[in-house]
């Protein structure tokens, strides 16, 4: 097996290569003075099982992913898998208002054209795999996050909304702790409302587990309720620490700890999702 890492996922590709015990392929990836991307794969790929690892966020990385896919397909591999640790645009999975473009449909169709398989990590919703030509496979980092949270003495794991119930349940099951969830209404891109819910959290250590932290609004609103109800410690755990609009600076004073995985490298990405992906690739 050969692993080709794009520039958005170099560390993740390295972690995956080491998990799989295989060599990384040599590449040349540069940006021209006008910002356009150039890619070349130097390692011969013919007859190899090739895995490309490259995020699709922000937009420039999407173009790089597509160019690398083209170069790999030209190399005539025996099999071709694309791993997209953080799949951008997954949240626009339908037209919420008439006239909207459905971004996950566009990206799903484009990114699944050449490979045999597209592997994602905690994609926002697997319903969008209907646009991946039957090639989409998702793995979850929630078991590894759950294990980590168990080590932190967490008593309860909460989903901040109904959309993450399955994910947070998986984390709670792995941690062997109780589970509950909030109900969230999104008011705008950066504002959310979390309905008040009676919860017995006094003196407890509680973790909120979600797929993405973007502006941090969801996590902060949920934490406020837990603090009001007397939680002793509140932790934020997510697979993808996107941290837009200085989110991390606003999260730090609210949480005892903020934890994310390495799908998007940052100071909080202390846990690796690579072993979960490797397990799937080995299977
Ligand atoms: C959306 O439903 C996702 O699961 C996350 O809850 C959301 O992306 C978090 O966004 P933010 O941090 O901006 O509240």
PDB file of C-alpha atoms and ligand atoms in Angstrom:
ATOM      1  CA  UNK A   1       0.000   0.000   0.000  1.00  0.00           C
ATOM      2  CA  UNK A   2       1.165   3.516  -0.791  1.00  0.00           C
ATOM      3  CA  UNK A   3      -0.093   6.629   0.981  1.00  0.00           C
ATOM      4  CA  UNK A   4      -0.203   9.932  -0.900  1.00  0.00           C
ATOM      5  CA  UNK A   5      -0.644  12.890   1.456  1.00  0.00           C
ATOM      6  CA  UNK A   6      -1.923  16.255   0.310  1.00  0.00           C
ATOM      7  CA  UNK A   7      -0.684  19.427   1.968  1.00  0.00           C
ATOM      8  CA  UNK A   8      -3.835  19.805   4.123  1.00  0.00           C
ATOM      9  CA  UNK A   9      -3.380  16.388   5.716  1.00  0.00           C
ATOM     10  CA  UNK A  10       0.368  15.798   5.846  1.00  0.00           C
ATOM     11  CA  UNK A  11       0.455  14.892   9.547  1.00  0.00           C
ATOM     12  CA  UNK A  12      -2.632  12.717   9.255  1.00  0.00           C
ATOM     13  CA  UNK A  13      -1.109  10.914   6.245  1.00  0.00           C
ATOM     14  CA  UNK A  14       2.076  10.320   8.218  1.00  0.00           C
ATOM     15  CA  UNK A  15       0.107   8.931  11.176  1.00  0.00           C
ATOM     16  CA  UNK A  16      -1.840   6.681   8.821  1.00  0.00           C
ATOM     17  CA  UNK A  17       1.349   5.444   7.086  1.00  0.00           C
ATOM     18  CA  UNK A  18       2.810   4.536  10.438  1.00  0.00           C
ATOM     19  CA  UNK A  19      -0.408   2.763  11.548  1.00  0.00           C
ATOM     20  CA  UNK A  20      -0.462   0.807   8.277  1.00  0.00           C
ATOM     21  CA  UNK A  21       3.283   0.173   8.279  1.00  0.00           C
ATOM     22  CA  UNK A  22       3.586   1.389   4.690  1.00  0.00           C
ATOM     23  CA  UNK A  23       5.688   3.916   2.841  1.00  0.00           C
ATOM     24  CA  UNK A  24       4.497   7.408   1.944  1.00  0.00           C
ATOM     25  CA  UNK A  25       4.646   8.234  -1.788  1.00  0.00           C
ATOM     26  CA  UNK A  26       6.908  11.045  -2.986  1.00  0.00           C
ATOM     27  CA  UNK A  27       5.081  14.070  -4.377  1.00  0.00           C
ATOM     28  CA  UNK A  28       5.693  17.566  -5.623  1.00  0.00           C
ATOM     29  CA  UNK A  29       2.869  19.934  -4.717  1.00  0.00           C
ATOM     30  CA  UNK A  30       3.326  23.640  -5.298  1.00  0.00           C
ATOM     31  CA  UNK A  31       1.303  26.800  -5.814  1.00  0.00           C
ATOM     32  CA  UNK A  32       2.018  28.992  -8.835  1.00  0.00           C
ATOM     33  CA  UNK A  33       2.446  32.746  -8.228  1.00  0.00           C
ATOM     34  CA  UNK A  34      -1.258  33.251  -9.025  1.00  0.00           C
ATOM     35  CA  UNK A  35      -2.200  30.708  -6.345  1.00  0.00           C
ATOM     36  CA  UNK A  36      -3.152  27.870  -8.692  1.00  0.00           C
ATOM     37  CA  UNK A  37      -2.094  24.406  -7.598  1.00  0.00           C
ATOM     38  CA  UNK A  38       0.322  22.016  -9.358  1.00  0.00           C
ATOM     39  CA  UNK A  39       0.715  18.395  -8.333  1.00  0.00           C
ATOM     40  CA  UNK A  40       2.973  15.559  -9.446  1.00  0.00           C
ATOM     41  CA  UNK A  41       3.331  12.104  -7.968  1.00  0.00           C
ATOM     42  CA  UNK A  42       6.900  10.923  -8.288  1.00  0.00           C
ATOM     43  CA  UNK A  43       6.487   7.369  -6.961  1.00  0.00           C
ATOM     44  CA  UNK A  44       5.247   4.849  -9.597  1.00  0.00           C
ATOM     45  CA  UNK A  45       1.729   3.733  -8.660  1.00  0.00           C
ATOM     46  CA  UNK A  46       0.953   1.066 -11.248  1.00  0.00           C
ATOM     47  CA  UNK A  47      -0.528  -2.058  -9.630  1.00  0.00           C
ATOM     48  CA  UNK A  48      -0.357  -0.561  -6.109  1.00  0.00           C
ATOM     49  CA  UNK A  49      -3.143  -0.101  -3.568  1.00  0.00           C
ATOM     50  CA  UNK A  50      -3.075   3.671  -3.270  1.00  0.00           C
ATOM     51  CA  UNK A  51      -4.613   5.774  -0.517  1.00  0.00           C
ATOM     52  CA  UNK A  52      -4.876   9.549  -0.927  1.00  0.00           C
ATOM     53  CA  UNK A  53      -5.270  11.557   2.290  1.00  0.00           C
ATOM     54  CA  UNK A  54      -6.393  15.151   1.840  1.00  0.00           C
ATOM     55  CA  UNK A  55      -8.963  17.412   3.475  1.00  0.00           C
ATOM     56  CA  UNK A  56     -11.311  19.421   1.283  1.00  0.00           C
ATOM     57  CA  UNK A  57     -11.337  22.501   3.504  1.00  0.00           C
ATOM     58  CA  UNK A  58     -10.750  25.345   2.867  1.00  0.00           C
ATOM     59  CA  UNK A  59     -11.582  25.522  -0.841  1.00  0.00           C
ATOM     60  CA  UNK A  60      -7.989  25.453  -2.118  1.00  0.00           C
ATOM     61  CA  UNK A  61      -7.535  22.027  -0.548  1.00  0.00           C
ATOM     62  CA  UNK A  62     -10.536  20.739  -2.458  1.00  0.00           C
ATOM     63  CA  UNK A  63      -8.838  21.646  -5.743  1.00  0.00           C
ATOM     64  CA  UNK A  64      -5.630  19.968  -4.570  1.00  0.00           C
ATOM     65  CA  UNK A  65      -7.583  16.828  -3.685  1.00  0.00           C
ATOM     66  CA  UNK A  66      -9.136  16.706  -7.165  1.00  0.00           C
ATOM     67  CA  UNK A  67      -5.776  17.251  -8.900  1.00  0.00           C
ATOM     68  CA  UNK A  68      -4.117  14.531  -6.805  1.00  0.00           C
ATOM     69  CA  UNK A  69      -6.986  12.190  -7.640  1.00  0.00           C
ATOM     70  CA  UNK A  70      -6.414  12.826 -11.338  1.00  0.00           C
ATOM     71  CA  UNK A  71      -2.667  12.163 -11.030  1.00  0.00           C
ATOM     72  CA  UNK A  72      -3.283   8.943  -9.077  1.00  0.00           C
ATOM     73  CA  UNK A  73      -5.868   7.628 -11.549  1.00  0.00           C
ATOM     74  CA  UNK A  74      -3.366   8.289 -14.383  1.00  0.00           C
ATOM     75  CA  UNK A  75      -0.848   6.133 -12.505  1.00  0.00           C
ATOM     76  CA  UNK A  76      -3.086   3.027 -12.927  1.00  0.00           C
ATOM     77  CA  UNK A  77      -3.210   1.775  -9.327  1.00  0.00           C
ATOM     78  CA  UNK A  78      -4.747  -1.612  -8.508  1.00  0.00           C
ATOM     79  CA  UNK A  79      -7.104   0.105  -6.096  1.00  0.00           C
ATOM     80  CA  UNK A  80      -7.668   3.705  -5.142  1.00  0.00           C
ATOM     81  CA  UNK A  81      -9.096   4.947  -1.831  1.00  0.00           C
ATOM     82  CA  UNK A  82      -9.477   8.592  -0.876  1.00  0.00           C
ATOM     83  CA  UNK A  83      -9.458   9.450   2.829  1.00  0.00           C
ATOM     84  CA  UNK A  84     -10.965  12.855   3.611  1.00  0.00           C
ATOM     85  CA  UNK A  85     -10.408  13.342   7.365  1.00  0.00           C
ATOM     86  CA  UNK A  86     -12.500  16.537   7.415  1.00  0.00           C
ATOM     87  CA  UNK A  87     -15.055  16.666   4.632  1.00  0.00           C
ATOM     88  CA  UNK A  88     -16.003  20.322   4.152  1.00  0.00           C
ATOM     89  CA  UNK A  89     -19.470  21.407   2.959  1.00  0.00           C
ATOM     90  CA  UNK A  90     -21.171  18.390   4.565  1.00  0.00           C
ATOM     91  CA  UNK A  91     -23.655  20.559   6.466  1.00  0.00           C
ATOM     92  CA  UNK A  92     -25.475  21.889   3.368  1.00  0.00           C
ATOM     93  CA  UNK A  93     -27.172  18.554   2.736  1.00  0.00           C
ATOM     94  CA  UNK A  94     -30.407  19.975   1.334  1.00  0.00           C
ATOM     95  CA  UNK A  95     -31.929  23.210   0.088  1.00  0.00           C
ATOM     96  CA  UNK A  96     -33.054  24.916   3.305  1.00  0.00           C
ATOM     97  CA  UNK A  97     -34.479  27.786   1.207  1.00  0.00           C
ATOM     98  CA  UNK A  98     -35.580  27.665  -2.445  1.00  0.00           C
ATOM     99  CA  UNK A  99     -32.786  28.441  -4.873  1.00  0.00           C
ATOM    100  CA  UNK A 100     -29.859  27.158  -2.788  1.00  0.00           C
ATOM    101  CA  UNK A 101     -27.058  25.031  -4.241  1.00  0.00           C
ATOM    102  CA  UNK A 102     -26.632  21.710  -2.425  1.00  0.00           C
ATOM    103  CA  UNK A 103     -22.915  21.729  -1.725  1.00  0.00           C
ATOM    104  CA  UNK A 104     -22.578  18.222  -0.313  1.00  0.00           C
ATOM    105  CA  UNK A 105     -24.166  16.844  -3.502  1.00  0.00           C
ATOM    106  CA  UNK A 106     -21.691  18.739  -5.692  1.00  0.00           C
ATOM    107  CA  UNK A 107     -18.680  17.694  -3.621  1.00  0.00           C
ATOM    108  CA  UNK A 108     -19.844  14.108  -3.168  1.00  0.00           C
ATOM    109  CA  UNK A 109     -20.276  13.602  -6.909  1.00  0.00           C
ATOM    110  CA  UNK A 110     -16.953  15.281  -7.789  1.00  0.00           C
ATOM    111  CA  UNK A 111     -14.827  13.577  -5.143  1.00  0.00           C
ATOM    112  CA  UNK A 112     -16.158  10.072  -5.778  1.00  0.00           C
ATOM    113  CA  UNK A 113     -15.767  10.072  -9.571  1.00  0.00           C
ATOM    114  CA  UNK A 114     -12.279   8.504  -9.806  1.00  0.00           C
ATOM    115  CA  UNK A 115     -11.611   6.519  -6.596  1.00  0.00           C
ATOM    116  CA  UNK A 116     -13.048   3.121  -5.683  1.00  0.00           C
ATOM    117  CA  UNK A 117     -13.865   4.300  -2.165  1.00  0.00           C
ATOM    118  CA  UNK A 118     -14.163   7.570  -0.246  1.00  0.00           C
ATOM    119  CA  UNK A 119     -13.494   7.308   3.497  1.00  0.00           C
ATOM    120  CA  UNK A 120     -14.610  10.102   5.832  1.00  0.00           C
ATOM    121  CA  UNK A 121     -14.298  10.579   9.592  1.00  0.00           C
ATOM    122  CA  UNK A 122     -17.468  11.543  11.485  1.00  0.00           C
ATOM    123  CA  UNK A 123     -19.000  13.153   8.425  1.00  0.00           C
ATOM    124  CA  UNK A 124     -21.818  15.449   9.540  1.00  0.00           C
ATOM    125  CA  UNK A 125     -24.427  13.104   8.082  1.00  0.00           C
ATOM    126  CA  UNK A 126     -24.007   9.889   6.110  1.00  0.00           C
ATOM    127  CA  UNK A 127     -27.259  10.655   4.274  1.00  0.00           C
ATOM    128  CA  UNK A 128     -25.092  12.610   1.822  1.00  0.00           C
ATOM    129  CA  UNK A 129     -23.404   9.329   0.778  1.00  0.00           C
ATOM    130  CA  UNK A 130     -26.320   8.904  -1.630  1.00  0.00           C
ATOM    131  CA  UNK A 131     -24.344  11.276  -3.856  1.00  0.00           C
ATOM    132  CA  UNK A 132     -21.077   9.285  -3.587  1.00  0.00           C
ATOM    133  CA  UNK A 133     -22.033   6.565  -6.103  1.00  0.00           C
ATOM    134  CA  UNK A 134     -22.096   3.869  -3.408  1.00  0.00           C
ATOM    135  CA  UNK A 135     -18.432   4.589  -2.550  1.00  0.00           C
ATOM    136  CA  UNK A 136     -18.817   6.456   0.761  1.00  0.00           C
ATOM    137  CA  UNK A 137     -17.657   4.844   4.017  1.00  0.00           C
ATOM    138  CA  UNK A 138     -17.569   6.665   7.359  1.00  0.00           C
ATOM    139  CA  UNK A 139     -15.509   5.830  10.419  1.00  0.00           C
ATOM    140  CA  UNK A 140     -16.051   7.373  13.829  1.00  0.00           C
ATOM    141  CA  UNK A 141     -13.560   8.887  16.225  1.00  0.00           C
ATOM    142  CA  UNK A 142     -16.150   8.751  19.002  1.00  0.00           C
ATOM    143  CA  UNK A 143     -14.856   5.489  20.532  1.00  0.00           C
ATOM    144  CA  UNK A 144     -11.355   6.962  20.871  1.00  0.00           C
ATOM    145  CA  UNK A 145     -12.784  10.219  22.266  1.00  0.00           C
ATOM    146  CA  UNK A 146     -14.978   8.214  24.671  1.00  0.00           C
ATOM    147  CA  UNK A 147     -11.978   6.261  25.894  1.00  0.00           C
ATOM    148  CA  UNK A 148     -10.063   9.480  26.473  1.00  0.00           C
ATOM    149  CA  UNK A 149     -12.998  11.039  28.358  1.00  0.00           C
ATOM    150  CA  UNK A 150     -13.313   7.958  30.563  1.00  0.00           C
ATOM    151  CA  UNK A 151      -9.702   8.575  31.594  1.00  0.00           C
ATOM    152  CA  UNK A 152     -10.686  12.118  32.603  1.00  0.00           C
ATOM    153  CA  UNK A 153     -13.275  10.814  35.082  1.00  0.00           C
ATOM    154  CA  UNK A 154     -16.277  12.010  33.081  1.00  0.00           C
ATOM    155  CA  UNK A 155     -19.669  11.062  34.621  1.00  0.00           C
ATOM    156  CA  UNK A 156     -21.918  12.044  31.736  1.00  0.00           C
ATOM    157  CA  UNK A 157     -21.530  12.627  28.000  1.00  0.00           C
ATOM    158  CA  UNK A 158     -23.997  14.965  26.313  1.00  0.00           C
ATOM    159  CA  UNK A 159     -24.902  15.612  22.721  1.00  0.00           C
ATOM    160  CA  UNK A 160     -25.506  19.339  22.183  1.00  0.00           C
ATOM    161  CA  UNK A 161     -28.296  18.602  19.681  1.00  0.00           C
ATOM    162  CA  UNK A 162     -30.345  15.778  18.226  1.00  0.00           C
ATOM    163  CA  UNK A 163     -28.039  15.525  15.187  1.00  0.00           C
ATOM    164  CA  UNK A 164     -25.131  14.233  17.273  1.00  0.00           C
ATOM    165  CA  UNK A 165     -27.088  11.762  19.423  1.00  0.00           C
ATOM    166  CA  UNK A 166     -25.640   8.677  17.688  1.00  0.00           C
ATOM    167  CA  UNK A 167     -22.100  10.030  17.887  1.00  0.00           C
ATOM    168  CA  UNK A 168     -22.258  11.044  21.557  1.00  0.00           C
ATOM    169  CA  UNK A 169     -24.017   7.776  22.461  1.00  0.00           C
ATOM    170  CA  UNK A 170     -21.095   5.890  20.935  1.00  0.00           C
ATOM    171  CA  UNK A 171     -18.637   7.956  22.995  1.00  0.00           C
ATOM    172  CA  UNK A 172     -20.678   7.369  26.176  1.00  0.00           C
ATOM    173  CA  UNK A 173     -20.965   3.635  25.506  1.00  0.00           C
ATOM    174  CA  UNK A 174     -17.202   3.340  25.062  1.00  0.00           C
ATOM    175  CA  UNK A 175     -16.591   5.395  28.189  1.00  0.00           C
ATOM    176  CA  UNK A 176     -19.167   3.335  30.109  1.00  0.00           C
ATOM    177  CA  UNK A 177     -20.919   6.478  31.370  1.00  0.00           C
ATOM    178  CA  UNK A 178     -24.430   7.971  31.183  1.00  0.00           C
ATOM    179  CA  UNK A 179     -25.680   9.799  28.100  1.00  0.00           C
ATOM    180  CA  UNK A 180     -28.138  12.637  27.485  1.00  0.00           C
ATOM    181  CA  UNK A 181     -28.787  15.319  24.898  1.00  0.00           C
ATOM    182  CA  UNK A 182     -29.913  18.906  24.448  1.00  0.00           C
ATOM    183  CA  UNK A 183     -32.246  20.300  21.811  1.00  0.00           C
ATOM    184  CA  UNK A 184     -30.761  23.089  19.730  1.00  0.00           C
ATOM    185  CA  UNK A 185     -32.315  25.607  17.351  1.00  0.00           C
ATOM    186  CA  UNK A 186     -29.989  27.378  14.946  1.00  0.00           C
ATOM    187  CA  UNK A 187     -30.857  31.067  14.706  1.00  0.00           C
ATOM    188  CA  UNK A 188     -28.063  32.040  12.263  1.00  0.00           C
ATOM    189  CA  UNK A 189     -24.625  30.861  11.143  1.00  0.00           C
ATOM    190  CA  UNK A 190     -23.148  31.917  14.476  1.00  0.00           C
ATOM    191  CA  UNK A 191     -26.129  31.968  16.884  1.00  0.00           C
ATOM    192  CA  UNK A 192     -27.905  28.986  18.406  1.00  0.00           C
ATOM    193  CA  UNK A 193     -30.477  28.524  21.168  1.00  0.00           C
ATOM    194  CA  UNK A 194     -30.397  25.493  23.464  1.00  0.00           C
ATOM    195  CA  UNK A 195     -33.671  24.630  25.188  1.00  0.00           C
ATOM    196  CA  UNK A 196     -33.546  24.412  28.967  1.00  0.00           C
ATOM    197  CA  UNK A 197     -33.557  20.816  30.171  1.00  0.00           C
ATOM    198  CA  UNK A 198     -33.679  19.428  33.713  1.00  0.00           C
ATOM    199  CA  UNK A 199     -30.400  17.561  34.230  1.00  0.00           C
ATOM    200  CA  UNK A 200     -28.833  16.239  37.409  1.00  0.00           C
ATOM    201  CA  UNK A 201     -25.243  17.405  36.893  1.00  0.00           C
ATOM    202  CA  UNK A 202     -24.473  19.036  40.238  1.00  0.00           C
ATOM    203  CA  UNK A 203     -20.893  18.311  41.234  1.00  0.00           C
ATOM    204  CA  UNK A 204     -20.371  16.116  38.161  1.00  0.00           C
ATOM    205  CA  UNK A 205     -17.811  16.124  35.382  1.00  0.00           C
ATOM    206  CA  UNK A 206     -19.664  16.456  32.094  1.00  0.00           C
ATOM    207  CA  UNK A 207     -18.369  16.288  28.517  1.00  0.00           C
ATOM    208  CA  UNK A 208     -20.208  17.640  25.489  1.00  0.00           C
ATOM    209  CA  UNK A 209     -19.371  15.616  22.375  1.00  0.00           C
ATOM    210  CA  UNK A 210     -20.026  16.828  18.825  1.00  0.00           C
ATOM    211  CA  UNK A 211     -18.706  16.274  15.329  1.00  0.00           C
ATOM    212  CA  UNK A 212     -17.613  19.861  14.633  1.00  0.00           C
ATOM    213  CA  UNK A 213     -16.786  22.936  16.654  1.00  0.00           C
ATOM    214  CA  UNK A 214     -16.961  25.861  14.244  1.00  0.00           C
ATOM    215  CA  UNK A 215     -17.820  29.215  15.868  1.00  0.00           C
ATOM    216  CA  UNK A 216     -18.095  27.494  19.255  1.00  0.00           C
ATOM    217  CA  UNK A 217     -21.631  28.874  19.752  1.00  0.00           C
ATOM    218  CA  UNK A 218     -23.195  25.423  20.217  1.00  0.00           C
ATOM    219  CA  UNK A 219     -20.647  24.303  22.806  1.00  0.00           C
ATOM    220  CA  UNK A 220     -20.712  27.583  24.732  1.00  0.00           C
ATOM    221  CA  UNK A 221     -24.539  27.716  24.999  1.00  0.00           C
ATOM    222  CA  UNK A 222     -24.611  24.082  26.169  1.00  0.00           C
ATOM    223  CA  UNK A 223     -21.842  24.683  28.725  1.00  0.00           C
ATOM    224  CA  UNK A 224     -23.649  27.710  30.145  1.00  0.00           C
ATOM    225  CA  UNK A 225     -26.610  25.501  31.064  1.00  0.00           C
ATOM    226  CA  UNK A 226     -24.397  22.881  32.651  1.00  0.00           C
ATOM    227  CA  UNK A 227     -22.586  25.498  34.758  1.00  0.00           C
ATOM    228  CA  UNK A 228     -25.925  26.996  35.862  1.00  0.00           C
ATOM    229  CA  UNK A 229     -27.000  23.535  36.994  1.00  0.00           C
ATOM    230  CA  UNK A 230     -23.862  23.158  39.094  1.00  0.00           C
ATOM    231  CA  UNK A 231     -21.593  20.929  36.969  1.00  0.00           C
ATOM    232  CA  UNK A 232     -18.151  20.777  38.597  1.00  0.00           C
ATOM    233  CA  UNK A 233     -16.203  20.400  35.353  1.00  0.00           C
ATOM    234  CA  UNK A 234     -17.275  20.821  31.735  1.00  0.00           C
ATOM    235  CA  UNK A 235     -15.227  19.457  28.828  1.00  0.00           C
ATOM    236  CA  UNK A 236     -15.748  20.036  25.106  1.00  0.00           C
ATOM    237  CA  UNK A 237     -14.857  17.126  22.808  1.00  0.00           C
ATOM    238  CA  UNK A 238     -15.159  17.019  19.041  1.00  0.00           C
ATOM    239  CA  UNK A 239     -13.760  15.192  16.058  1.00  0.00           C
ATOM    240  CA  UNK A 240     -13.140  18.296  13.942  1.00  0.00           C
ATOM    241  CA  UNK A 241     -11.836  21.447  15.625  1.00  0.00           C
ATOM    242  CA  UNK A 242     -12.572  24.000  12.921  1.00  0.00           C
ATOM    243  CA  UNK A 243     -12.466  27.001  15.285  1.00  0.00           C
ATOM    244  CA  UNK A 244     -13.652  29.818  13.033  1.00  0.00           C
ATOM    245  CA  UNK A 245     -13.853  33.430  14.241  1.00  0.00           C
ATOM    246  CA  UNK A 246     -11.358  32.952  17.128  1.00  0.00           C
ATOM    247  CA  UNK A 247     -13.626  30.265  18.607  1.00  0.00           C
ATOM    248  CA  UNK A 248     -10.846  28.725  20.664  1.00  0.00           C
ATOM    249  CA  UNK A 249     -10.205  32.001  22.484  1.00  0.00           C
ATOM    250  CA  UNK A 250     -13.900  32.143  23.445  1.00  0.00           C
ATOM    251  CA  UNK A 251     -14.067  28.454  24.394  1.00  0.00           C
ATOM    252  CA  UNK A 252     -11.035  28.360  26.671  1.00  0.00           C
ATOM    253  CA  UNK A 253     -12.491  30.440  29.546  1.00  0.00           C
ATOM    254  CA  UNK A 254     -15.761  28.456  29.457  1.00  0.00           C
ATOM    255  CA  UNK A 255     -14.363  24.915  29.462  1.00  0.00           C
ATOM    256  CA  UNK A 256     -12.018  23.014  31.733  1.00  0.00           C
ATOM    257  CA  UNK A 257     -10.634  21.386  28.600  1.00  0.00           C
ATOM    258  CA  UNK A 258     -11.235  21.452  24.853  1.00  0.00           C
ATOM    259  CA  UNK A 259     -10.303  18.267  23.003  1.00  0.00           C
ATOM    260  CA  UNK A 260     -10.359  17.473  19.304  1.00  0.00           C
ATOM    261  CA  UNK A 261      -8.855  14.872  17.000  1.00  0.00           C
ATOM    262  CA  UNK A 262      -6.202  15.418  14.347  1.00  0.00           C
ATOM    263  CA  UNK A 263      -8.493  15.587  11.306  1.00  0.00           C
ATOM    264  CA  UNK A 264      -7.839  19.335  11.530  1.00  0.00           C
ATOM    265  CA  UNK A 265      -4.511  19.928  13.270  1.00  0.00           C
ATOM    266  CA  UNK A 266      -4.563  22.502  16.084  1.00  0.00           C
ATOM    267  CA  UNK A 267      -3.358  22.940  19.667  1.00  0.00           C
ATOM    268  CA  UNK A 268      -6.368  20.878  20.866  1.00  0.00           C
ATOM    269  CA  UNK A 269      -5.915  17.939  18.488  1.00  0.00           C
ATOM    270  CA  UNK A 270      -4.280  15.652  20.999  1.00  0.00           C
ATOM    271  CA  UNK A 271      -6.127  12.514  19.886  1.00  0.00           C
ATOM    272  CA  UNK A 272      -5.616  10.746  16.576  1.00  0.00           C
ATOM    273  CA  UNK A 273      -8.399   9.544  14.292  1.00  0.00           C
ATOM    274  CA  UNK A 274      -5.789   7.735  12.149  1.00  0.00           C
ATOM    275  CA  UNK A 275      -6.045   4.381  14.012  1.00  0.00           C
ATOM    276  CA  UNK A 276      -9.803   4.259  13.297  1.00  0.00           C
ATOM    277  CA  UNK A 277      -9.143   4.856   9.587  1.00  0.00           C
ATOM    278  CA  UNK A 278      -6.297   2.303   9.578  1.00  0.00           C
ATOM    279  CA  UNK A 279      -8.580  -0.301  11.114  1.00  0.00           C
ATOM    280  CA  UNK A 280     -11.016   0.178   8.242  1.00  0.00           C
ATOM    281  CA  UNK A 281      -8.265   0.055   5.594  1.00  0.00           C
ATOM    282  CA  UNK A 282      -6.864  -3.156   7.087  1.00  0.00           C
ATOM    283  CA  UNK A 283     -10.289  -4.752   6.910  1.00  0.00           C
TER     284      UNK A 283
HETATM  285  C1  LIG B   1     -24.140  21.052  13.441  1.00  0.00           C
HETATM  286  O1  LIG B   1     -25.273  20.639  13.695  1.00  0.00           O
HETATM  287  C2  LIG B   1     -22.901  20.418  13.958  1.00  0.00           C
HETATM  288  O2  LIG B   1     -23.124  19.133  14.456  1.00  0.00           O
HETATM  289  C3  LIG B   1     -22.235  21.282  15.018  1.00  0.00           C
HETATM  290  O3  LIG B   1     -23.064  21.294  16.170  1.00  0.00           O
HETATM  291  C4  LIG B   1     -22.045  22.680  14.511  1.00  0.00           C
HETATM  292  O4  LIG B   1     -21.379  22.677  13.294  1.00  0.00           O
HETATM  293  C5  LIG B   1     -21.271  23.511  15.514  1.00  0.00           C
HETATM  294  O5  LIG B   1     -21.174  24.798  15.012  1.00  0.00           O
HETATM  295  P1  LIG B   1     -20.831  26.015  15.946  1.00  0.00           P
HETATM  296  O6  LIG B   1     -19.581  25.675  16.679  1.00  0.00           O
HETATM  297  O7  LIG B   1     -20.653  27.158  14.998  1.00  0.00           O
HETATM  298  O8  LIG B   1     -21.990  26.234  16.861  1.00  0.00           O
END
